PDB file of C-alpha atoms in Angstrom:
ATOM      1  CA  MET S   1       3.378  29.133 -11.266  1.00 56.00           C
ATOM      2  CA  GLU S   2       6.620  28.456  -9.535  1.00 71.00           C
ATOM      3  CA  ILE S   3       7.403  25.030  -7.910  1.00 77.00           C
ATOM      4  CA  SER S   4       7.149  24.983  -4.194  1.00 74.00           C
ATOM      5  CA  LEU S   5       9.674  22.956  -2.310  1.00 77.00           C
ATOM      6  CA  ILE S   6       7.381  22.515   0.742  1.00 75.00           C
ATOM      7  CA  GLY S   7       4.457  21.222  -1.395  1.00 73.00           C
ATOM      8  CA  ALA S   8       6.800  18.848  -3.359  1.00 79.00           C
ATOM      9  CA  LEU S   9       8.129  17.495  -0.016  1.00 80.00           C
ATOM     10  CA  ILE S  10       4.700  16.903   1.207  1.00 73.00           C
ATOM     11  CA  THR S  11       3.483  14.858  -1.680  1.00 79.00           C
ATOM     12  CA  LEU S  12       7.049  13.157  -1.769  1.00 80.00           C
ATOM     13  CA  GLN S  13       6.529  12.044   1.884  1.00 75.00           C
ATOM     14  CA  VAL S  14       2.972  10.982   1.572  1.00 77.00           C
ATOM     15  CA  THR S  15       3.709   8.976  -1.756  1.00 82.00           C
ATOM     16  CA  PHE S  16       6.780   7.151  -0.001  1.00 81.00           C
ATOM     17  CA  THR S  17       4.613   6.367   3.165  1.00 78.00           C
ATOM     18  CA  GLU S  18       1.572   5.166   1.377  1.00 80.00           C
ATOM     19  CA  LEU S  19       3.426   3.183  -1.218  1.00 83.00           C
ATOM     20  CA  PHE S  20       5.562   1.507   1.766  1.00 81.00           C
ATOM     21  CA  ILE S  21       2.243   0.482   3.474  1.00 81.00           C
ATOM     22  CA  ALA S  22       0.833  -0.979   0.005  1.00 82.00           C
ATOM     23  CA  SER S  23       4.168  -2.609  -0.662  1.00 82.00           C
ATOM     24  CA  THR S  24       3.739  -4.678   2.754  1.00 80.00           C
ATOM     25  CA  VAL S  25       0.471  -5.702   1.831  1.00 82.00           C
ATOM     26  CA  ILE S  26       1.375  -6.846  -1.476  1.00 83.00           C
ATOM     27  CA  ALA S  27       4.341  -8.847  -0.235  1.00 79.00           C
ATOM     28  CA  SER S  28       2.189 -10.372   2.333  1.00 79.00           C
ATOM     29  CA  VAL S  29      -0.272 -11.490  -0.573  1.00 84.00           C
ATOM     30  CA  GLY S  30       2.707 -12.584  -2.871  1.00 81.00           C
ATOM     31  CA  TYR S  31       4.009 -15.022  -0.217  1.00 78.00           C
ATOM     32  CA  LYS S  32       0.721 -16.362   0.924  1.00 80.00           C
ATOM     33  CA  ASN S  33      -1.140 -16.278  -2.366  1.00 82.00           C
ATOM     34  CA  GLY S  34       1.371 -16.250  -5.153  1.00 83.00           C
ATOM     35  CA  TRP S  35       3.034 -13.301  -6.976  1.00 82.00           C
ATOM     36  CA  ARG S  36       0.672 -13.469  -9.978  1.00 86.00           C
ATOM     37  CA  SER S  37      -2.114 -12.833  -7.542  1.00 88.00           C
ATOM     38  CA  ALA S  38      -0.269 -10.112  -5.995  1.00 87.00           C
ATOM     39  CA  ALA S  39       0.688  -8.417  -9.155  1.00 88.00           C
ATOM     40  CA  LEU S  40      -2.799  -8.728 -10.638  1.00 91.00           C
ATOM     41  CA  GLY S  41      -4.530  -7.262  -7.594  1.00 90.00           C
ATOM     42  CA  SER S  42      -1.782  -4.195  -7.614  1.00 89.00           C
ATOM     43  CA  VAL S  43      -2.589  -3.523 -11.219  1.00 90.00           C
ATOM     44  CA  ILE S  44      -6.330  -3.615 -10.936  1.00 93.00           C
ATOM     45  CA  GLY S  45      -5.948  -1.311  -7.716  1.00 89.00           C
ATOM     46  CA  ALA S  46      -3.662   0.984  -9.743  1.00 87.00           C
ATOM     47  CA  VAL S  47      -6.053   1.336 -12.536  1.00 89.00           C
ATOM     48  CA  ALA S  48      -8.875   2.208 -10.298  1.00 89.00           C
ATOM     49  CA  VAL S  49      -6.736   4.928  -8.773  1.00 85.00           C
ATOM     50  CA  ALA S  50      -5.852   6.208 -12.361  1.00 83.00           C
ATOM     51  CA  ILE S  51      -9.668   6.362 -13.018  1.00 86.00           C
ATOM     52  CA  LEU S  52     -10.269   8.216  -9.827  1.00 80.00           C
ATOM     53  CA  CYS S  53      -7.453  10.815 -10.465  1.00 75.00           C
ATOM     54  CA  PHE S  54      -8.793  11.795 -13.629  1.00 78.00           C
ATOM     55  CA  ILE S  55     -12.275  12.146 -12.158  1.00 79.00           C
ATOM     56  CA  LEU S  56     -10.623  14.197  -9.429  1.00 71.00           C
ATOM     57  CA  GLY S  57      -8.587  16.002 -11.727  1.00 69.00           C
ATOM     58  CA  THR S  58     -11.837  16.847 -14.042  1.00 73.00           C
ATOM     59  CA  ALA S  59     -14.024  17.847 -11.130  1.00 68.00           C
ATOM     60  CA  GLY S  60     -11.214  19.851  -9.268  1.00 59.00           C
ATOM     61  CA  SER S  61     -12.569  21.813  -6.377  1.00 59.00           C
ATOM     62  CA  LYS S  62     -16.085  20.837  -6.914  1.00 69.00           C
ATOM     63  CA  ILE S  63     -15.575  17.906  -4.703  1.00 67.00           C
ATOM     64  CA  PRO S  64     -15.791  18.640  -1.050  1.00 71.00           C
ATOM     65  CA  MET S  65     -12.514  17.511   0.810  1.00 68.00           C
ATOM     66  CA  HIS S  66     -14.451  16.200   3.713  1.00 72.00           C
ATOM     67  CA  ILE S  67     -16.274  13.672   1.454  1.00 76.00           C
ATOM     68  CA  LEU S  68     -13.015  12.246   0.390  1.00 73.00           C
ATOM     69  CA  ASP S  69     -11.826  12.408   4.013  1.00 76.00           C
ATOM     70  CA  TRP S  70     -14.694   9.963   4.979  1.00 83.00           C
ATOM     71  CA  VAL S  71     -14.109   7.710   2.176  1.00 79.00           C
ATOM     72  CA  SER S  72     -10.273   7.558   3.099  1.00 76.00           C
ATOM     73  CA  THR S  73     -11.387   6.882   6.792  1.00 82.00           C
ATOM     74  CA  VAL S  74     -13.656   3.915   6.072  1.00 85.00           C
ATOM     75  CA  LEU S  75     -11.019   2.433   3.730  1.00 79.00           C
ATOM     76  CA  LEU S  76      -8.167   2.836   5.700  1.00 80.00           C
ATOM     77  CA  LEU S  77      -9.672   1.737   9.119  1.00 88.00           C
ATOM     78  CA  GLY S  78     -11.575  -0.967   7.653  1.00 85.00           C
ATOM     79  CA  PHE S  79      -8.402  -2.386   5.960  1.00 80.00           C
ATOM     80  CA  GLY S  80      -6.294  -1.822   8.841  1.00 84.00           C
ATOM     81  CA  LEU S  81      -8.673  -3.616  11.267  1.00 90.00           C
ATOM     82  CA  TRP S  82      -9.171  -6.498   8.989  1.00 85.00           C
ATOM     83  CA  LEU S  83      -5.303  -7.040   8.393  1.00 82.00           C
ATOM     84  CA  PHE S  84      -4.940  -6.800  12.338  1.00 89.00           C
ATOM     85  CA  TYR S  85      -7.492  -9.706  12.278  1.00 88.00           C
ATOM     86  CA  GLU S  86      -5.482 -11.620   9.789  1.00 83.00           C
ATOM     87  CA  PHE S  87      -2.250 -11.115  11.877  1.00 87.00           C
ATOM     88  CA  TRP S  88      -3.940 -12.172  15.097  1.00 89.00           C
ATOM     89  CA  SER S  89      -5.418 -15.342  13.302  1.00 86.00           C
ATOM     90  CA  ALA S  90      -2.129 -16.445  11.923  1.00 82.00           C
ATOM     91  CA  HIS S  91      -0.466 -15.645  15.348  1.00 82.00           C
ATOM     92  CA  LYS S  92      -2.834 -17.807  17.202  1.00 82.00           C
ATOM     93  CA  LYS S  93      -2.206 -20.709  14.677  1.00 80.00           C
ATOM     94  CA  GLY S  94       1.441 -20.417  15.381  1.00 71.00           C
ATOM     95  CA  GLU S  95       4.730 -19.928  13.323  1.00 54.00           C
ATOM     96  CA  GLY S  96       4.243 -23.300  11.497  1.00 50.00           C
ATOM     97  CA  ALA S  97       1.022 -22.367  10.177  1.00 48.00           C
ATOM     98  CA  ALA S  98       2.316 -19.217   8.817  1.00 43.00           C
ATOM     99  CA  SER S  99       5.305 -21.008   7.063  1.00 48.00           C
ATOM    100  CA  ILE S 100       2.790 -23.413   5.446  1.00 45.00           C
ATOM    101  CA  ASP S 101       0.548 -20.317   4.287  1.00 48.00           C
ATOM    102  CA  ARG S 102       3.668 -18.667   2.493  1.00 48.00           C
ATOM    103  CA  GLY S 103       4.117 -21.779   0.508  1.00 49.00           C
ATOM    104  CA  VAL S 104       7.805 -21.723   1.244  1.00 46.00           C
ATOM    105  CA  GLU S 105      10.057 -22.315   4.309  1.00 44.00           C
ATOM    106  CA  ILE S 106      12.566 -19.780   4.126  1.00 43.00           C
ATOM    107  CA  SER S 107      14.615 -21.151   6.934  1.00 44.00           C
ATOM    108  CA  GLY S 108      15.090 -24.746   7.763  1.00 44.00           C
ATOM    109  CA  SER S 109      14.267 -26.102   4.170  1.00 44.00           C
ATOM    110  CA  GLY S 110      15.691 -29.516   4.063  1.00 43.00           C
ATOM    111  CA  ALA S 111      15.546 -29.545   0.314  1.00 46.00           C
ATOM    112  CA  GLY S 112      18.052 -26.724   0.338  1.00 50.00           C
ATOM    113  CA  GLU S 113      16.131 -25.072  -2.652  1.00 55.00           C
ATOM    114  CA  SER S 114      17.845 -22.014  -4.143  1.00 57.00           C
ATOM    115  CA  ALA S 115      15.902 -18.445  -4.020  1.00 55.00           C
ATOM    116  CA  THR S 116      15.429 -18.669  -7.656  1.00 60.00           C
ATOM    117  CA  ALA S 117      13.626 -22.087  -7.276  1.00 62.00           C
ATOM    118  CA  VAL S 118      11.630 -20.847  -4.418  1.00 59.00           C
ATOM    119  CA  LEU S 119      10.633 -17.821  -6.442  1.00 59.00           C
ATOM    120  CA  ARG S 120       9.555 -19.849  -9.433  1.00 68.00           C
ATOM    121  CA  LYS S 121       7.433 -22.023  -7.300  1.00 70.00           C
ATOM    122  CA  ASN S 122       5.696 -18.918  -5.885  1.00 68.00           C
ATOM    123  CA  ILE S 123       5.073 -17.377  -9.325  1.00 71.00           C
ATOM    124  CA  ALA S 124       3.583 -20.846 -10.314  1.00 73.00           C
ATOM    125  CA  LYS S 125       0.822 -20.605  -7.886  1.00 80.00           C
ATOM    126  CA  PRO S 126      -2.705 -20.458  -9.487  1.00 85.00           C
ATOM    127  CA  ILE S 127      -4.532 -17.134  -9.294  1.00 88.00           C
ATOM    128  CA  ASN S 128      -6.089 -16.708  -5.762  1.00 88.00           C
ATOM    129  CA  TRP S 129      -8.999 -14.324  -6.126  1.00 90.00           C
ATOM    130  CA  ALA S 130      -9.176 -13.532  -2.328  1.00 88.00           C
ATOM    131  CA  GLY S 131      -5.443 -12.546  -2.693  1.00 87.00           C
ATOM    132  CA  VAL S 132      -6.249 -10.441  -5.668  1.00 91.00           C
ATOM    133  CA  SER S 133      -8.789  -8.587  -3.766  1.00 91.00           C
ATOM    134  CA  VAL S 134      -6.623  -7.899  -0.945  1.00 88.00           C
ATOM    135  CA  ALA S 135      -3.862  -6.561  -3.007  1.00 88.00           C
ATOM    136  CA  ALA S 136      -6.235  -4.425  -5.103  1.00 90.00           C
ATOM    137  CA  TRP S 137      -7.775  -2.947  -1.828  1.00 85.00           C
ATOM    138  CA  GLY S 138      -4.406  -2.190  -0.415  1.00 85.00           C
ATOM    139  CA  MET S 139      -3.245  -0.412  -3.667  1.00 87.00           C
ATOM    140  CA  PHE S 140      -6.579   1.476  -4.054  1.00 88.00           C
ATOM    141  CA  ALA S 141      -6.619   2.701  -0.412  1.00 82.00           C
ATOM    142  CA  GLU S 142      -3.186   3.744  -0.512  1.00 82.00           C
ATOM    143  CA  GLY S 143      -3.424   5.291  -3.959  1.00 85.00           C
ATOM    144  CA  LEU S 144      -6.613   7.345  -2.864  1.00 81.00           C
ATOM    145  CA  GLU S 145      -4.539   9.059  -0.015  1.00 78.00           C
ATOM    146  CA  ILE S 146      -1.894   9.949  -2.536  1.00 82.00           C
ATOM    147  CA  ALA S 147      -4.642  11.395  -4.773  1.00 82.00           C
ATOM    148  CA  VAL S 148      -6.336  13.340  -2.271  1.00 78.00           C
ATOM    149  CA  VAL S 149      -2.933  15.043  -1.079  1.00 78.00           C
ATOM    150  CA  TRP S 150      -1.974  15.449  -4.692  1.00 79.00           C
ATOM    151  CA  LEU S 151      -5.148  17.264  -5.416  1.00 77.00           C
ATOM    152  CA  ALA S 152      -4.932  19.408  -2.401  1.00 72.00           C
ATOM    153  CA  ILE S 153      -1.415  20.514  -3.276  1.00 74.00           C
ATOM    154  CA  ALA S 154      -2.359  21.029  -7.066  1.00 76.00           C
ATOM    155  CA  LEU S 155      -5.298  23.291  -6.073  1.00 72.00           C
ATOM    156  CA  LYS S 156      -3.026  25.323  -3.883  1.00 71.00           C
ATOM    157  CA  GLN S 157       0.398  25.216  -5.494  1.00 75.00           C
ATOM    158  CA  GLY S 158      -0.191  23.901  -9.064  1.00 78.00           C
ATOM    159  CA  MET S 159      -0.041  20.653 -10.458  1.00 80.00           C
ATOM    160  CA  ALA S 160       3.748  20.748 -11.331  1.00 84.00           C
ATOM    161  CA  THR S 161       4.688  21.003  -7.562  1.00 83.00           C
ATOM    162  CA  ALA S 162       2.169  18.183  -6.693  1.00 79.00           C
ATOM    163  CA  THR S 163       3.336  15.924  -9.451  1.00 83.00           C
ATOM    164  CA  LEU S 164       7.120  16.592  -8.954  1.00 86.00           C
ATOM    165  CA  GLY S 165       6.759  15.255  -5.373  1.00 83.00           C
ATOM    166  CA  VAL S 166       4.836  12.179  -6.469  1.00 83.00           C
ATOM    167  CA  VAL S 167       7.460  11.290  -9.081  1.00 85.00           C
ATOM    168  CA  ILE S 168      10.341  11.523  -6.827  1.00 86.00           C
ATOM    169  CA  GLY S 169       8.543   9.520  -4.010  1.00 81.00           C
ATOM    170  CA  LEU S 170       7.953   6.725  -6.693  1.00 80.00           C
ATOM    171  CA  GLY S 171      11.640   6.773  -7.489  1.00 82.00           C
ATOM    172  CA  ILE S 172      12.472   6.453  -3.941  1.00 82.00           C
ATOM    173  CA  ILE S 173      10.221   3.750  -3.013  1.00 77.00           C
ATOM    174  CA  GLY S 174      11.267   1.779  -6.080  1.00 74.00           C
ATOM    175  CA  ILE S 175      14.974   2.039  -5.152  1.00 80.00           C
ATOM    176  CA  VAL S 176      14.102   0.869  -1.506  1.00 75.00           C
ATOM    177  CA  ALA S 177      12.125  -1.949  -2.715  1.00 70.00           C
ATOM    178  CA  LEU S 178      14.815  -2.933  -5.129  1.00 70.00           C
ATOM    179  CA  LEU S 179      17.393  -2.955  -2.323  1.00 75.00           C
ATOM    180  CA  LEU S 180      15.166  -4.775   0.157  1.00 68.00           C
ATOM    181  CA  GLY S 181      14.414  -7.446  -2.531  1.00 64.00           C
ATOM    182  CA  LYS S 182      18.117  -8.155  -3.287  1.00 66.00           C
ATOM    183  CA  ALA S 183      18.892  -8.284   0.417  1.00 68.00           C
ATOM    184  CA  GLY S 184      15.959 -10.872   0.831  1.00 66.00           C
ATOM    185  CA  ILE S 185      14.395  -8.646   3.770  1.00 68.00           C
ATOM    186  CA  PHE S 186      10.830  -9.563   3.154  1.00 64.00           C
ATOM    187  CA  GLU S 187      11.567 -13.238   2.560  1.00 67.00           C
ATOM    188  CA  LYS S 188      12.809 -13.253   6.049  1.00 74.00           C
ATOM    189  CA  ILE S 189       9.762 -11.826   7.656  1.00 75.00           C
ATOM    190  CA  PRO S 190       6.682 -13.901   8.199  1.00 77.00           C
ATOM    191  CA  PRO S 191       3.550 -12.536   6.349  1.00 74.00           C
ATOM    192  CA  LYS S 192       1.736 -12.179   9.479  1.00 81.00           C
ATOM    193  CA  TYR S 193       4.312  -9.620  10.677  1.00 83.00           C
ATOM    194  CA  LEU S 194       3.682  -7.859   7.497  1.00 76.00           C
ATOM    195  CA  ASP S 195       0.122  -7.673   8.162  1.00 81.00           C
ATOM    196  CA  LEU S 196       0.848  -6.250  11.557  1.00 86.00           C
ATOM    197  CA  MET S 197       3.061  -3.388  10.256  1.00 83.00           C
ATOM    198  CA  ALA S 198       0.763  -2.512   7.556  1.00 80.00           C
ATOM    199  CA  SER S 199      -2.334  -2.573   9.897  1.00 85.00           C
ATOM    200  CA  ILE S 200      -0.697  -0.319  12.475  1.00 87.00           C
ATOM    201  CA  MET S 201       0.153   2.132   9.690  1.00 81.00           C
ATOM    202  CA  LEU S 202      -3.255   2.124   8.245  1.00 80.00           C
ATOM    203  CA  VAL S 203      -5.089   2.492  11.572  1.00 87.00           C
ATOM    204  CA  ILE S 204      -2.827   5.642  12.387  1.00 84.00           C
ATOM    205  CA  TYR S 205      -3.689   7.151   9.023  1.00 78.00           C
ATOM    206  CA  GLY S 206      -7.136   6.288   9.230  1.00 82.00           C
ATOM    207  CA  ILE S 207      -7.426   8.038  12.636  1.00 87.00           C
ATOM    208  CA  TYR S 208      -5.929  11.102  11.231  1.00 79.00           C
ATOM    209  CA  PHE S 209      -8.467  11.274   8.491  1.00 78.00           C
ATOM    210  CA  LEU S 210     -11.377  10.525  10.783  1.00 85.00           C
ATOM    211  CA  TYR S 211     -10.141  13.470  12.731  1.00 84.00           C
ATOM    212  CA  SER S 212      -9.978  15.558   9.576  1.00 78.00           C
ATOM    213  CA  ALA S 213     -13.457  14.414   8.441  1.00 80.00           C
ATOM    214  CA  ILE S 214     -15.180  15.154  11.778  1.00 85.00           C
ATOM    215  CA  THR S 215     -13.485  18.489  12.158  1.00 83.00           C
ATOM    216  CA  GLY S 216     -13.094  19.539   8.731  1.00 71.00           C
ATOM    217  CA  THR S 217      -9.516  20.775   9.346  1.00 62.00           C
ATOM    218  CA  PHE S 218      -7.819  18.542   6.249  1.00 56.00           C
ATOM    219  CA  ASN S 219      -4.606  20.457   5.843  1.00 56.00           C
ATOM    220  CA  VAL S 220      -1.516  19.820   3.847  1.00 52.00           C
ATOM    221  CA  ILE S 221       0.614  22.791   4.423  1.00 48.00           C
TER     222      ILE S 221
END
């Protein structure tokens, strides 16, 4: 089966978008609870997605797409609303509390700590299981969307087309993350705003999948 450019572009776009959302969640967890908690949660979520992909690949077309739509709806809307609650709680406490939650004051640090020292201090934080759970939930919820679209494209246009888009999307998001990390963009944004960004995107996607689940009109092309 020939590779479809349109199909590859669809999986590329979905992969990039979903991983961007996941990255905002993971970055927020990293600043608030430490990067070890964020990394552990990400790995747990990724493993869960890998297991799910294996199950989906084995079951193939036997799994009704509308069931996956409902699962996606619950995960996305639930997670999005919870992150908005986190944002609103932090917002009411004020910027000072948000900076304390990060465990680092990027601007106005009287000690004048270097970025390397700040990073080491953040990595040294003990594992926070609440943070691990949030990171895992974020990675799994977004990974599920990629898996659903990948399966739909694979069934219609072949695994090669579906996989090509995912691989390219992973490459692009990796490059973007590297560039943003070097520029220190995420360090300049309070975690509560990362929560807000992620919650908005999650709710938008959740509404789309809710519409698809209700109407049974899930389409990827």
